[in-house]
Coordinates of C-alpha atoms in Angstrom, one line a residue:
G60 CA 130.2 123.2 201.6
T61 CA 127.9 124.1 204.5
P62 CA 125.6 127.0 203.6
T63 CA 126.3 130.3 205.3
F64 CA 123.4 131.7 207.5
I65 CA 123.4 135.6 207.8
P66 CA 121.6 137.0 210.8
V67 CA 119.0 139.7 210.1
G68 CA 119.5 143.3 211.2
L69 CA 123.3 143.5 210.6
T70 CA 124.9 146.7 209.4
P71 CA 126.7 146.6 206.0
T72 CA 130.0 146.6 207.8
E73 CA 129.0 143.8 210.1
H74 CA 127.5 141.9 207.2
T75 CA 130.8 142.3 205.2
H76 CA 132.8 141.2 208.2
L77 CA 130.7 138.2 208.7
L78 CA 131.0 137.1 205.1
W79 CA 134.7 137.6 205.2
T80 CA 134.9 135.5 208.4
H81 CA 133.0 132.7 206.8
A82 CA 135.1 132.9 203.6
S83 CA 138.3 132.9 205.8
K84 CA 137.1 129.8 207.6
R85 CA 136.3 128.0 204.3
L86 CA 139.7 128.9 203.0
Q87 CA 141.4 127.5 206.2
R88 CA 139.4 124.3 205.8
S89 CA 140.5 124.1 202.1
K90 CA 144.1 124.6 203.1
Q91 CA 143.8 122.0 205.8
Q92 CA 142.3 119.5 203.4
L93 CA 145.1 120.3 200.9
K94 CA 147.7 119.8 203.6
E95 CA 146.2 116.5 204.6
K96 CA 146.3 115.3 201.0
D97 CA 149.9 116.3 200.7
E98 CA 150.8 114.5 203.8
E99 CA 148.9 111.5 202.5
I100 CA 150.9 111.5 199.3
I101 CA 154.1 111.9 201.2
A102 CA 153.2 109.0 203.4
L103 CA 152.3 106.8 200.4
K104 CA 155.7 107.7 198.7
A105 CA 157.5 107.0 202.0
Q106 CA 155.7 103.7 202.3
Q107 CA 156.7 102.8 198.7
N108 CA 160.3 103.8 199.5
T109 CA 160.2 101.8 202.7
Q110 CA 159.0 98.8 200.9
E111 CA 161.8 99.0 198.4
V112 CA 164.4 99.4 201.2
A113 CA 162.8 96.4 202.9
N114 CA 163.1 94.3 199.8
L115 CA 166.8 95.3 199.4
Q116 CA 167.5 94.6 203.0
Q117 CA 165.7 91.2 202.7
Q118 CA 167.9 90.4 199.7
L119 CA 171.0 91.5 201.7
Q120 CA 169.9 89.3 204.7
A121 CA 169.5 86.4 202.3
K122 CA 173.0 86.9 201.0
D123 CA 174.3 87.2 204.5
D124 CA 172.6 83.8 205.4
E125 CA 174.1 82.4 202.2
I126 CA 177.6 83.6 203.2
K127 CA 177.2 82.0 206.6
D128 CA 176.3 78.7 205.0
L129 CA 179.4 79.1 202.7
Q130 CA 181.6 79.9 205.7
E131 CA 180.4 76.8 207.4
Q132 CA 181.2 74.8 204.3
L133 CA 184.6 76.5 204.2
N134 CA 185.4 75.1 207.6
N135 CA 185.2 71.7 206.1
Q136 CA 186.3 72.5 202.5
P137 CA 187.5 76.1 201.9
D138 CA 186.7 77.9 198.6
A139 CA 188.1 81.4 198.5
T140 CA 186.9 82.1 194.9
L141 CA 183.2 81.4 195.7
L142 CA 183.4 83.5 198.9
K143 CA 184.9 86.5 197.0
A144 CA 182.2 86.4 194.4
K145 CA 179.5 86.5 197.1
D146 CA 181.3 89.4 198.8
D147 CA 181.3 91.3 195.5
E148 CA 177.6 90.6 195.0
I149 CA 176.9 92.0 198.5
K150 CA 178.9 95.1 197.8
D151 CA 176.9 95.7 194.7
L152 CA 173.6 95.5 196.6
Q153 CA 174.9 97.8 199.3
E154 CA 176.0 100.4 196.6
Q155 CA 172.5 100.2 195.0
L156 CA 171.0 100.8 198.4
N157 CA 173.2 103.8 199.2
N158 CA 173.0 105.4 195.7
R159 CA 169.3 105.1 195.2
P160 CA 167.8 108.6 194.7
S161 CA 165.4 110.0 197.2
A162 CA 161.8 110.9 196.5
A163 CA 162.7 114.7 196.7
Q164 CA 165.4 114.3 194.1
L165 CA 163.1 112.4 191.7
Q166 CA 160.4 115.1 192.2
A167 CA 163.0 117.8 191.4
K168 CA 164.1 116.0 188.2
D169 CA 160.4 115.7 187.1
E170 CA 159.9 119.4 187.6
E171 CA 163.1 120.2 185.7
I172 CA 162.0 118.0 182.8
T173 CA 158.5 119.7 182.8
Q174 CA 160.1 123.2 182.7
L175 CA 162.5 122.1 179.8
K176 CA 159.5 120.8 177.8
A177 CA 157.7 124.1 178.3
Q178 CA 160.7 126.1 177.2
V179 CA 161.0 123.9 174.1
Q180 CA 157.4 124.5 173.2
Q181 CA 157.9 128.3 173.6
L182 CA 160.9 128.3 171.4
Q183 CA 159.0 126.3 168.7
A184 CA 156.2 128.9 168.9
K185 CA 158.7 131.7 168.6
N186 CA 160.4 130.1 165.6
A187 CA 157.1 129.7 163.8
E188 CA 156.3 133.3 164.5
V189 CA 159.7 134.4 163.1
V190 CA 159.2 132.3 160.0
E191 CA 155.8 133.9 159.4
L192 CA 157.2 137.4 160.0
N193 CA 160.1 136.7 157.5
K194 CA 157.6 135.5 155.0
Q195 CA 155.4 138.6 155.3
L196 CA 158.5 140.9 155.1
E197 CA 159.6 139.1 151.9
E198 CA 156.2 139.6 150.4
S199 CA 156.3 143.3 151.3
K200 CA 159.8 143.7 149.8
S201 CA 158.5 142.0 146.6
L202 CA 155.6 144.5 146.5
V203 CA 158.1 147.4 146.9
D204 CA 160.3 146.1 144.1
K205 CA 157.2 145.7 141.9
L206 CA 156.0 149.3 142.6
Q207 CA 159.5 150.7 142.1
K208 CA 159.6 149.1 138.6
E209 CA 156.2 150.4 137.8
K210 CA 157.3 153.8 139.0
Q211 CA 160.4 153.7 136.8
T212 CA 158.3 152.7 133.8
L213 CA 155.8 155.5 134.4
E214 CA 158.6 158.0 134.7
D215 CA 160.2 156.8 131.5
K216 CA 156.8 157.2 129.7
S217 CA 156.2 160.6 131.3
K218 CA 159.5 161.9 129.7
T219 CA 158.1 161.3 126.2
T220 CA 154.5 162.5 126.6
E221 CA 153.3 165.9 125.5
Q222 CA 151.2 166.5 128.6
P223 CA 153.5 167.2 131.6
K224 CA 150.4 167.2 133.9
Q225 CA 149.7 163.6 133.1
G226 CA 153.4 162.7 133.6
N227 CA 153.5 164.3 137.0
G228 CA 150.3 162.5 138.0
A229 CA 151.8 159.1 137.0
K230 CA 155.0 160.0 139.0
Y231 CA 152.8 161.0 141.9
T232 CA 150.9 157.7 141.8
A233 CA 154.0 155.6 141.6
T234 CA 155.7 157.6 144.4
V235 CA 152.8 157.3 146.7
G236 CA 152.6 153.6 145.8
V237 CA 156.2 153.0 146.9
G238 CA 155.6 155.1 150.0
L239 CA 152.6 153.1 151.0
A240 CA 154.5 149.9 150.4
A241 CA 157.2 151.2 152.8
G242 CA 154.5 152.0 155.2
L243 CA 153.2 148.4 154.9
I244 CA 156.7 147.1 155.9
A245 CA 156.7 149.3 158.9
F246 CA 153.2 148.3 159.8
T247 CA 154.1 144.6 159.5
A248 CA 157.2 144.8 161.6
L249 CA 155.6 146.9 164.4
E250 CA 152.5 144.7 164.5
H251 CA 154.6 141.5 165.1
T252 CA 157.2 143.1 167.5
V253 CA 155.8 146.0 169.5
R254 CA 152.1 144.9 169.5
L255 CA 150.9 148.5 169.4
E256 CA 147.2 149.5 169.3
M257 CA 145.7 149.2 165.8
L258 CA 145.1 153.0 165.4
V259 CA 148.7 153.8 166.4
I260 CA 150.0 151.2 164.0
I261 CA 147.9 152.6 161.1
G262 CA 149.1 156.1 162.0
I263 CA 152.7 155.1 161.9
A264 CA 152.2 153.2 158.6
V265 CA 150.6 156.3 156.9
T266 CA 153.3 158.6 158.3
S267 CA 156.0 156.2 157.0
A268 CA 154.3 156.3 153.6
L269 CA 154.3 160.1 153.5
V270 CA 157.9 160.4 154.5
A271 CA 159.2 157.5 152.3
G272 CA 157.2 158.5 149.2
G273 CA 158.1 162.2 149.1
I274 CA 154.7 162.9 147.4
T275 CA 156.2 165.3 144.9
Y276 CA 152.9 165.9 143.2
A277 CA 151.3 167.3 146.4
V278 CA 154.4 169.3 147.5
L279 CA 155.0 171.0 144.2
P280 CA 151.6 172.0 142.7
S281 CA 153.3 174.6 140.5
T282 CA 154.3 171.7 138.2
Q283 CA 150.7 171.1 137.4
V284 CA 150.0 174.7 136.7
D285 CA 153.1 175.1 134.5
G286 CA 152.2 172.0 132.5
A287 CA 148.6 173.3 132.0
K288 CA 149.9 176.8 131.0
E289 CA 152.4 175.2 128.5
Q290 CA 149.7 173.2 126.9
E291 CA 147.4 176.3 126.7
V292 CA 150.2 178.4 125.1
N293 CA 150.9 175.6 122.5
E294 CA 147.2 175.5 121.6
M295 CA 147.0 179.3 121.2
G296 CA 150.1 179.3 119.0
K297 CA 148.6 176.7 116.7
R298 CA 145.4 178.8 116.4
S299 CA 147.5 181.9 115.6
N300 CA 149.3 180.1 112.8
K301 CA 146.0 179.0 111.3
G302 CA 144.7 182.5 111.4

């Protein structure tokens, strides 16, 4: 566009007002140009519609002329069947002319089709996201099942061992593992649905792990002490028997 010339010696307020005035004028010119383009498009569409109407009217006029010729022939040799066929043909042309959709209706249909296509694309994207989320949840559930089986195995082994401290440690490890897996499920679900901040999501996942796991080993430290004391007593008893 035309460059803007700023006079020297203006105050900041005057300078800002002058820039705003120039910008407003440029905006008005742009709006005017856009309006002219719209009017030009409407005129072209109207011209196209006018041409189509003119063609139909020309066909109708030709049929009228043909009917006149037939009517003149009927004065000498009447033919009602041929005349009725021509009348039906003219009625069809008139119905086509009356039922032809306007440019505004066609534009509205085009916009409706565009919106429906956009909605279909959004639904397809949502479906893909749901499929991915279900896949991740299934993987998380499989991990939980695996950790629960490992926990059960470790608990079974801890029942037969002679060192309670080691058994409690295995139980603690398995319990925390299951808790962390539960936290992973919470993390995955929240990350795909709520879209929380990453630090908040991690905090929720860890909290879920602590609550779901129970962490018996950390809550009941007396179990560790009792196991160690029991082992110490057994060793002292063996030494006494040897002595």
